[in-house]
XYZ file of C-alpha atoms in Angstrom:
498
model
C -100.375 21.455 137.687
C -101.107 25.198 136.324
C -104.098 26.728 135.628
C -105.100 26.514 131.689
C -104.807 28.495 129.023
C -107.331 31.313 127.836
C -109.975 29.811 125.668
C -109.359 28.809 122.412
C -110.915 30.548 119.423
C -111.094 26.762 117.384
C -114.686 26.152 116.463
C -114.383 23.191 114.472
C -116.213 19.918 115.279
C -113.770 17.480 117.155
C -114.513 13.670 118.132
C -114.557 13.999 122.004
C -112.207 11.110 122.004
C -109.820 13.716 120.652
C -111.493 16.203 123.367
C -110.261 13.375 126.091
C -106.663 13.286 125.072
C -106.590 17.005 125.765
C -107.141 16.515 129.266
C -105.505 13.176 129.685
C -102.695 14.380 131.434
C -104.434 16.142 133.942
C -106.700 13.072 134.229
C -103.656 10.631 134.579
C -102.680 13.261 137.684
C -105.696 12.710 139.241
C -106.065 8.827 138.436
C -102.396 8.734 140.426
C -102.649 11.371 142.475
C -101.212 9.857 146.152
C -100.687 6.540 144.508
C -97.227 6.302 146.154
C -95.549 9.893 147.721
C -92.062 10.852 148.171
C -89.616 9.078 149.628
C -91.453 6.218 147.549
C -90.605 3.360 149.839
C -92.716 0.977 151.282
C -91.106 1.985 155.224
C -92.097 5.024 154.605
C -94.972 5.926 157.033
C -96.805 8.110 154.464
C -97.298 5.185 151.804
C -99.384 2.981 154.520
C -102.087 5.252 154.212
C -102.981 4.997 150.425
C -105.819 6.367 148.096
C -107.636 9.052 149.598
C -109.593 10.463 146.894
C -112.703 9.253 144.926
C -112.722 5.922 146.622
C -115.776 4.192 146.264
C -116.801 0.930 148.596
C -119.671 -0.786 149.017
C -122.719 1.369 150.568
C -123.130 -1.320 153.646
C -119.332 -0.855 154.907
C -119.440 2.736 154.179
C -122.338 3.678 156.358
C -121.944 0.854 158.800
C -121.758 4.266 161.361
C -124.148 6.180 159.684
C -124.892 8.015 156.309
C -121.888 9.618 154.704
C -122.234 13.528 154.288
C -121.941 14.801 150.672
C -119.425 17.251 149.635
C -118.106 18.240 146.469
C -114.673 16.778 147.430
C -113.992 13.196 147.205
C -111.466 13.169 150.046
C -114.339 11.228 152.061
C -115.071 7.194 151.259
C -118.454 6.868 149.610
C -120.543 4.292 147.683
C -121.219 6.907 144.895
C -120.404 9.989 142.890
C -122.771 12.237 141.999
C -122.095 14.847 138.980
C -124.947 17.277 137.352
C -123.613 20.135 135.046
C -125.012 22.162 131.807
C -124.770 21.497 127.997
C -126.008 23.448 125.383
C -127.476 21.417 122.325
C -125.685 22.328 119.036
C -126.996 19.671 116.554
C -130.215 17.582 117.028
C -128.606 14.087 116.556
C -126.403 15.676 119.734
C -124.900 13.109 121.931
C -123.082 12.500 125.357
C -120.074 10.069 125.676
C -119.094 9.570 129.646
C -115.837 7.873 130.217
C -115.487 6.308 133.877
C -112.102 5.766 134.997
C -110.350 4.453 138.280
C -107.938 2.389 139.739
C -108.112 -1.438 140.760
C -106.228 -2.384 143.558
C -103.784 -5.203 142.846
C -102.255 -6.962 145.982
C -98.451 -7.988 145.270
C -97.480 -11.057 147.241
C -93.731 -11.987 147.341
C -93.646 -15.876 148.350
C -89.935 -17.821 149.076
C -89.470 -21.455 147.890
C -88.805 -23.960 150.678
C -86.328 -26.445 150.465
C -89.200 -28.841 149.785
C -90.622 -26.896 147.152
C -93.411 -25.263 148.868
C -93.713 -21.306 148.727
C -94.352 -19.484 151.801
C -95.403 -15.960 151.951
C -92.284 -13.508 152.952
C -92.306 -9.839 153.236
C -89.149 -9.305 150.891
C -86.820 -11.718 148.841
C -83.364 -10.898 147.550
C -82.802 -13.258 144.315
C -79.316 -14.316 143.303
C -78.470 -11.223 141.277
C -78.992 -8.631 144.026
C -82.564 -7.903 142.922
C -84.747 -7.010 145.775
C -88.585 -7.937 145.595
C -91.027 -6.287 148.193
C -94.765 -7.289 148.668
C -96.563 -4.085 147.859
C -100.054 -3.270 146.932
C -100.386 -1.998 143.032
C -102.885 -0.748 141.418
C -104.326 -1.127 137.629
C -105.938 1.521 135.631
C -109.560 0.687 134.205
C -112.005 2.603 131.846
C -115.381 2.521 130.515
C -117.713 4.109 128.135
C -121.179 5.185 128.330
C -122.957 7.202 125.420
C -126.280 8.851 125.666
C -128.227 10.058 122.719
C -129.656 13.988 123.636
C -133.377 13.177 122.314
C -136.739 12.977 123.822
C -135.752 10.073 125.733
C -132.843 11.220 127.195
C -134.799 11.862 130.461
C -135.224 8.482 131.046
C -131.431 8.184 130.884
C -129.316 4.493 130.105
C -127.506 2.178 132.599
C -124.774 0.111 132.664
C -122.839 -2.328 134.546
C -119.129 -1.020 134.891
C -116.441 -2.940 136.872
C -113.442 -5.373 136.615
C -112.886 -8.820 136.887
C -110.924 -10.677 139.513
C -107.857 -12.556 138.955
C -104.606 -14.034 139.834
C -101.188 -13.538 138.231
C -97.939 -16.021 139.022
C -94.618 -14.460 137.991
C -91.468 -17.125 138.603
C -88.535 -15.598 140.054
C -85.072 -15.852 138.849
C -83.065 -19.511 140.077
C -86.458 -20.834 141.548
C -85.944 -18.364 144.469
C -89.522 -17.861 144.846
C -92.563 -16.109 142.954
C -94.761 -12.872 143.114
C -98.304 -13.315 143.169
C -100.713 -10.936 142.086
C -104.419 -11.086 143.039
C -107.271 -8.791 142.134
C -110.766 -8.886 143.514
C -113.971 -8.522 141.046
C -115.168 -4.790 141.055
C -119.057 -4.040 140.328
C -120.997 -1.033 139.891
C -123.136 1.118 137.488
C -123.020 4.289 135.656
C -126.517 6.208 134.816
C -126.157 8.892 132.586
C -129.670 10.691 132.287
C -130.474 14.307 130.893
C -133.366 16.871 131.975
C -134.305 19.444 129.022
C -134.044 22.938 130.640
C -134.439 24.713 127.071
C -134.713 23.949 123.374
C -131.239 24.354 123.121
C -130.082 23.433 127.205
C -130.071 20.292 129.337
C -128.948 19.776 132.726
C -126.835 15.959 132.666
C -126.334 13.745 135.521
C -123.656 11.106 135.560
C -124.074 8.626 138.856
C -121.597 6.234 139.755
C -122.700 3.237 142.117
C -120.604 0.805 143.549
C -122.918 -2.334 143.228
C -120.409 -5.204 144.694
C -120.784 -7.195 147.917
C -119.836 -5.356 151.437
C -117.026 -6.899 153.323
C -117.834 -7.394 157.366
C -118.888 -4.221 158.890
C -115.506 -3.774 161.100
C -113.644 -5.289 158.387
C -110.131 -2.535 158.284
C -109.823 0.051 155.495
C -106.434 -1.450 154.152
C -108.268 -5.094 153.708
C -111.450 -3.298 152.128
C -109.546 -1.562 149.571
C -109.158 -4.754 147.328
C -112.908 -4.467 146.764
C -112.946 -0.265 145.870
C -113.139 1.966 143.135
C -110.093 3.731 143.688
C -109.363 7.488 142.150
C -112.698 6.965 140.444
C -113.123 10.689 137.880
C -115.288 10.857 134.777
C -114.760 12.833 131.604
C -117.868 13.997 129.732
C -117.588 14.702 126.463
C -120.062 14.549 123.110
C -120.992 15.442 119.883
C -122.666 18.444 119.297
C -122.803 19.413 122.475
C -120.921 22.293 124.514
C -120.638 22.374 128.149
C -120.909 25.731 130.363
C -118.509 26.762 133.068
C -120.303 25.894 136.671
C -117.651 28.035 138.203
C -118.206 31.199 136.218
C -121.332 30.448 134.531
C -123.087 33.426 132.104
C -125.648 35.554 134.275
C -128.683 33.994 132.062
C -127.428 30.533 133.834
C -127.006 31.158 137.517
C -129.953 29.798 138.581
C -129.655 26.747 136.589
C -125.988 26.295 137.909
C -126.989 26.713 141.490
C -129.668 23.773 140.906
C -127.068 21.410 140.192
C -125.955 19.054 142.824
C -122.470 17.552 143.301
C -121.606 14.737 145.392
C -118.167 13.677 145.769
C -117.155 14.840 142.803
C -117.008 18.327 140.875
C -116.866 19.068 137.002
C -114.750 21.689 135.375
C -114.214 22.790 131.895
C -111.297 20.862 130.331
C -109.423 21.119 126.962
C -109.698 24.450 125.085
C -113.041 26.701 124.321
C -115.009 25.949 121.261
C -116.338 29.433 121.218
C -113.354 31.586 122.851
C -115.430 34.037 124.359
C -117.418 35.086 127.116
C -119.214 33.056 128.665
C -116.428 30.331 128.845
C -117.483 26.782 127.284
C -115.820 23.785 126.303
C -116.030 20.707 124.596
C -115.480 18.192 127.598
C -115.370 18.278 131.122
C -113.336 16.837 133.867
C -115.319 15.733 136.878
C -112.696 15.055 139.865
C -112.867 14.192 143.408
C -110.110 17.104 143.794
C -110.975 20.472 143.351
C -109.481 22.010 140.043
C -110.226 25.560 138.296
C -111.658 25.232 134.572
C -108.930 24.279 131.671
C -106.465 22.954 134.276
C -103.354 21.461 132.892
C -99.944 20.273 133.701
C -97.298 22.696 133.936
C -95.228 21.961 130.406
C -92.108 22.028 132.652
C -92.975 19.074 134.358
C -91.231 16.260 132.901
C -93.193 13.589 134.475
C -95.589 12.760 137.494
C -94.568 12.485 140.914
C -97.806 11.220 142.149
C -98.033 14.496 144.300
C -99.562 17.674 142.919
C -99.369 19.495 146.367
C -95.815 19.342 146.216
C -93.642 21.402 143.769
C -91.479 19.739 141.170
C -88.167 20.964 141.778
C -88.319 20.298 145.643
C -89.603 16.605 144.955
C -86.787 16.477 142.121
C -83.848 17.657 144.668
C -85.169 15.090 147.889
C -85.595 12.236 145.220
C -81.674 13.090 143.910
C -80.801 13.163 147.507
C -81.627 9.567 148.536
C -79.212 7.300 149.402
C -78.235 4.471 147.414
C -80.207 1.925 149.421
C -83.010 3.967 149.837
C -83.310 4.289 146.003
C -83.043 0.344 146.088
C -85.733 -0.205 148.236
C -88.230 2.185 146.260
C -87.284 0.521 143.103
C -88.612 -2.796 145.003
C -91.705 -0.943 146.084
C -93.514 0.077 143.184
C -92.604 0.111 139.115
C -93.768 3.587 139.302
C -91.522 4.896 142.104
C -88.597 2.981 139.826
C -89.554 4.915 136.946
C -89.662 8.360 139.068
C -86.076 7.351 139.922
C -84.960 6.430 136.478
C -86.393 10.024 135.177
C -84.581 11.694 137.904
C -81.002 10.032 137.527
C -80.966 10.941 133.832
C -82.585 14.253 133.864
C -80.467 16.593 131.795
C -79.533 20.021 133.567
C -81.621 22.270 130.941
C -84.693 20.344 131.818
C -83.958 20.486 135.852
C -83.663 24.225 135.569
C -86.958 24.445 133.987
C -88.005 23.316 137.078
C -86.905 26.641 139.408
C -90.009 28.371 137.863
C -91.974 30.551 135.086
C -94.005 33.434 134.426
C -97.320 32.614 132.866
C -97.957 36.413 132.558
C -97.332 40.220 133.466
C -99.800 42.661 134.772
C -98.711 46.253 135.030
C -97.592 47.381 138.650
C -100.053 49.365 140.611
C -99.161 51.286 143.704
C -98.683 49.666 146.749
C -101.761 49.709 148.972
C -101.137 51.194 153.086
C -101.639 48.327 155.075
C -104.579 46.798 155.681
C -106.077 48.560 152.558
C -106.536 46.583 149.151
C -104.238 46.941 146.310
C -104.698 49.965 144.438
C -106.975 49.964 140.959
C -107.912 52.190 138.108
C -111.301 54.187 138.814
C -114.186 52.097 138.004
C -112.697 48.671 138.195
C -112.438 46.343 141.110
C -109.863 44.332 142.742
C -109.612 40.868 140.831
C -111.658 38.133 141.945
C -109.334 36.014 143.597
C -108.225 39.363 146.026
C -109.447 39.819 149.092
C -112.049 42.450 148.223
C -112.604 41.410 145.044
C -116.184 39.970 145.473
C -118.918 39.721 148.031
C -117.485 36.669 149.676
C -115.623 35.625 152.517
C -113.149 38.083 153.733
C -110.223 35.837 155.785
C -108.759 38.953 157.625
C -111.775 40.224 158.902
C -114.481 37.484 159.099
C -115.551 35.731 162.471
C -117.146 32.903 163.354
C -119.344 32.376 166.613
C -117.969 29.543 169.117
C -119.595 29.508 172.498
C -121.005 32.928 171.915
C -117.795 34.325 171.075
C -117.000 35.714 167.744
C -113.546 34.494 166.596
C -111.566 36.421 164.132
C -107.835 37.532 163.324
C -106.102 38.241 166.626
C -108.609 36.262 168.916
C -106.889 33.994 171.661
C -107.828 30.466 171.868
C -107.159 26.753 173.122
C -106.793 23.919 170.754
C -108.907 20.869 171.226
C -108.724 18.461 168.596
C -111.116 15.843 168.282
C -110.403 12.490 168.876
C -112.277 10.864 165.860
C -111.812 12.910 162.875
C -108.642 15.176 163.707
C -105.507 15.270 161.803
C -103.057 12.896 163.715
C -100.150 16.188 164.102
C -103.335 17.996 165.118
C -103.645 15.774 168.883
C -100.325 16.638 169.474
C -100.991 20.327 169.880
C -104.181 19.271 172.476
C -104.137 21.875 175.083
C -102.075 24.693 173.829
C -102.776 28.260 173.481
C -102.450 29.975 169.920
C -103.838 33.248 168.191
C -106.175 33.140 165.107
C -104.664 34.671 161.919
C -107.979 34.315 159.734
C -111.279 32.578 159.193
C -111.613 30.728 155.853
C -114.463 29.057 154.269
C -114.187 26.236 151.973
C -115.606 25.068 148.819
C -117.912 22.980 150.737
C -119.496 25.106 152.863
C -117.076 24.378 155.935
C -114.793 26.387 157.974
C -111.313 26.652 159.290
C -109.701 28.617 161.387
C -105.923 29.527 160.407
C -103.610 29.937 163.806
C -100.123 30.244 165.165
C -98.895 28.477 168.407
C -98.055 30.730 171.118
C -94.717 28.827 172.087
C -93.711 28.182 168.578
C -90.838 30.246 168.567
C -90.486 30.408 164.445
C -94.507 31.718 164.777
C -93.281 35.011 163.602
C -91.887 32.956 160.547
C -94.668 31.245 159.789
C -96.532 33.940 159.782
C -94.658 35.925 157.170
C -94.803 32.710 154.795
C -98.297 32.486 155.580
C -98.234 28.839 156.876
C -100.538 27.803 159.627
C -102.182 25.262 161.797
C -105.900 24.568 160.683
C -108.890 23.714 162.898
C -112.322 23.408 162.543
C -114.655 25.792 165.264
C -115.749 23.379 167.276
C -111.671 22.383 167.907
C -111.460 25.753 169.690
C -112.057 27.609 172.957
C -112.197 30.844 172.997
C -109.703 32.309 175.727
C -110.987 35.734 176.373
C -114.737 37.295 175.496
C -115.812 39.363 172.917
C -114.624 43.097 173.852
C -117.455 44.351 171.465
C -120.169 42.569 169.288
C -118.954 41.886 165.978
C -120.899 40.421 163.056
C -120.279 36.336 162.881
C -120.629 33.554 160.447
C -122.095 30.555 160.911
C -122.073 27.834 158.364
C -125.850 27.449 159.260
C -126.447 31.258 158.022
C -125.654 30.023 154.524
C -128.168 26.937 154.440
C-alpha cells in the first residue's frame, strides 16, 4: 500500500457512493488484511491465529478480566469502535452517509459419507477426481449504511441496528463422497451517528459501532468466540454538501477542535481526492480503519492483486509463492478459494507485470550535501527538515530520547537485560528472556505507548541488523537496566504527556 497522490483540484459535487468507490481498493485491503497469510496453507502456524484487527466481540466476553483500554489502533479486541472527525458544511441540506463494513465468520466443515449413508466430520477429504477439501474457517463480507441529515436535530443522532443472519449451506461433493457444510452464527450490533455543531459551517461527527449480541461463556476460547464477532470492522464516511478535515494535518485554526476528537479502536484518515486541492487538505470521504494509515492512502498501481498481507512486499511474497512445491500449492488451493485465486494469479503473471513489482520512484527531490555523523541532513537557509525526518518537528527523537526504568534513563547505548512479560508478550520474545542487549532507539507510538529497539549482545548478525535497521522491540517494563546512569539526563515517561 502506498501513500496517496497530491490532492486534486476537482470541485464538482460527486455522489458519496462514487467517493466510496475511490477508496474501495484500500478498504478491501483493510477488510482482508491478515485473512490468510503466506504460505496460505491450513497447516501453517500463522494461519491458526487469524483476524487480529477490528474484531468486535460481545462486551461481557471482552471484559471478563476487566475493562478494555482504548487506543486509536484496532489491534486489541473490543466491543465497540468510536470515530470522531470534523466536517465543514457546504450546503444547508447537507447529509452524512456512513457505510459499515465487516466480515462474518463462516465455519466450513468437511463431512465424509459413511458406508450406511451417514455423515461424519473429517479434517480433509479427497474426492474421486483428486480434489482435496479441507475443513477451514472462511468469512463473508457484509455492509450496512446509515444516513444523517445535518440539520438542527442532528445532535440527537440516529441509531440503526446492524448485523447478519445466521444460516447453514450444504454443498454435496462429487460421487457421493461427502459434503461441505458452512455454518454462520447471527450477528447483532448497532451504529449511532451524531453531529455536534461547533460553528455555523463546522460539525464534529461521531460514529459509534457496538456489538449488542449475546456473549458466549466467559472462558470460551477466542477461536470459538470469533463465530459471533464482527471482524475487520471499519467505516467509510461520506456525504452530500460536506468536506472532511484532516486529523493528521489539521489547519491551525482547528487544531484545538481536532485534539478534542476521541477515536477509539479506529482512526479516520482522508480518502479519495481533495475537493479543494489546496491547504488545508480536505476530502469528501473518510476511511476510519483499525489499521493506522496516512491521509489519502491508496494501493500501489503496480500491485496486481491483494496478498492479504500489507506488511510484506508484493515482490517478495510473489517470489515465495512461486517457490511453493506442487503439494504445498495443492494444500493452499484446498484451504480457501482466496488462496487458490492468489496461486492462479501468480502462476499466470506475465513477466512485464512481475517486473513492475521490483519498485517504483514516486517523486524526486534535489540532492542535498551529506550531513556529518550525528547531524541532520542539510536544508536550505530558513527551511526545516521534513516533518518525517528526525529534528523536523518538536516531537520525539528516537536517537536521543530516554525513558525512565527503575530510576535509570534508558536510551541509545544503554545496556539492558530482557524480561518479557508472560501475558501479552510476543511468543518469540519469550525465547529471549534473560538475554542481554543494547538499546538502539526509543520510539513513541501513535497511541502514546513507548517501545525500545534493542540488539542482542550474542547475536552474530547484530551489526548487520543494525545496518538494515532491524531490531527487537520491548516495552520499558520488559527491560532491566544493567548499569546506572552516568550523568543526569532528561527522561520521558508516558505519564508526563498525559
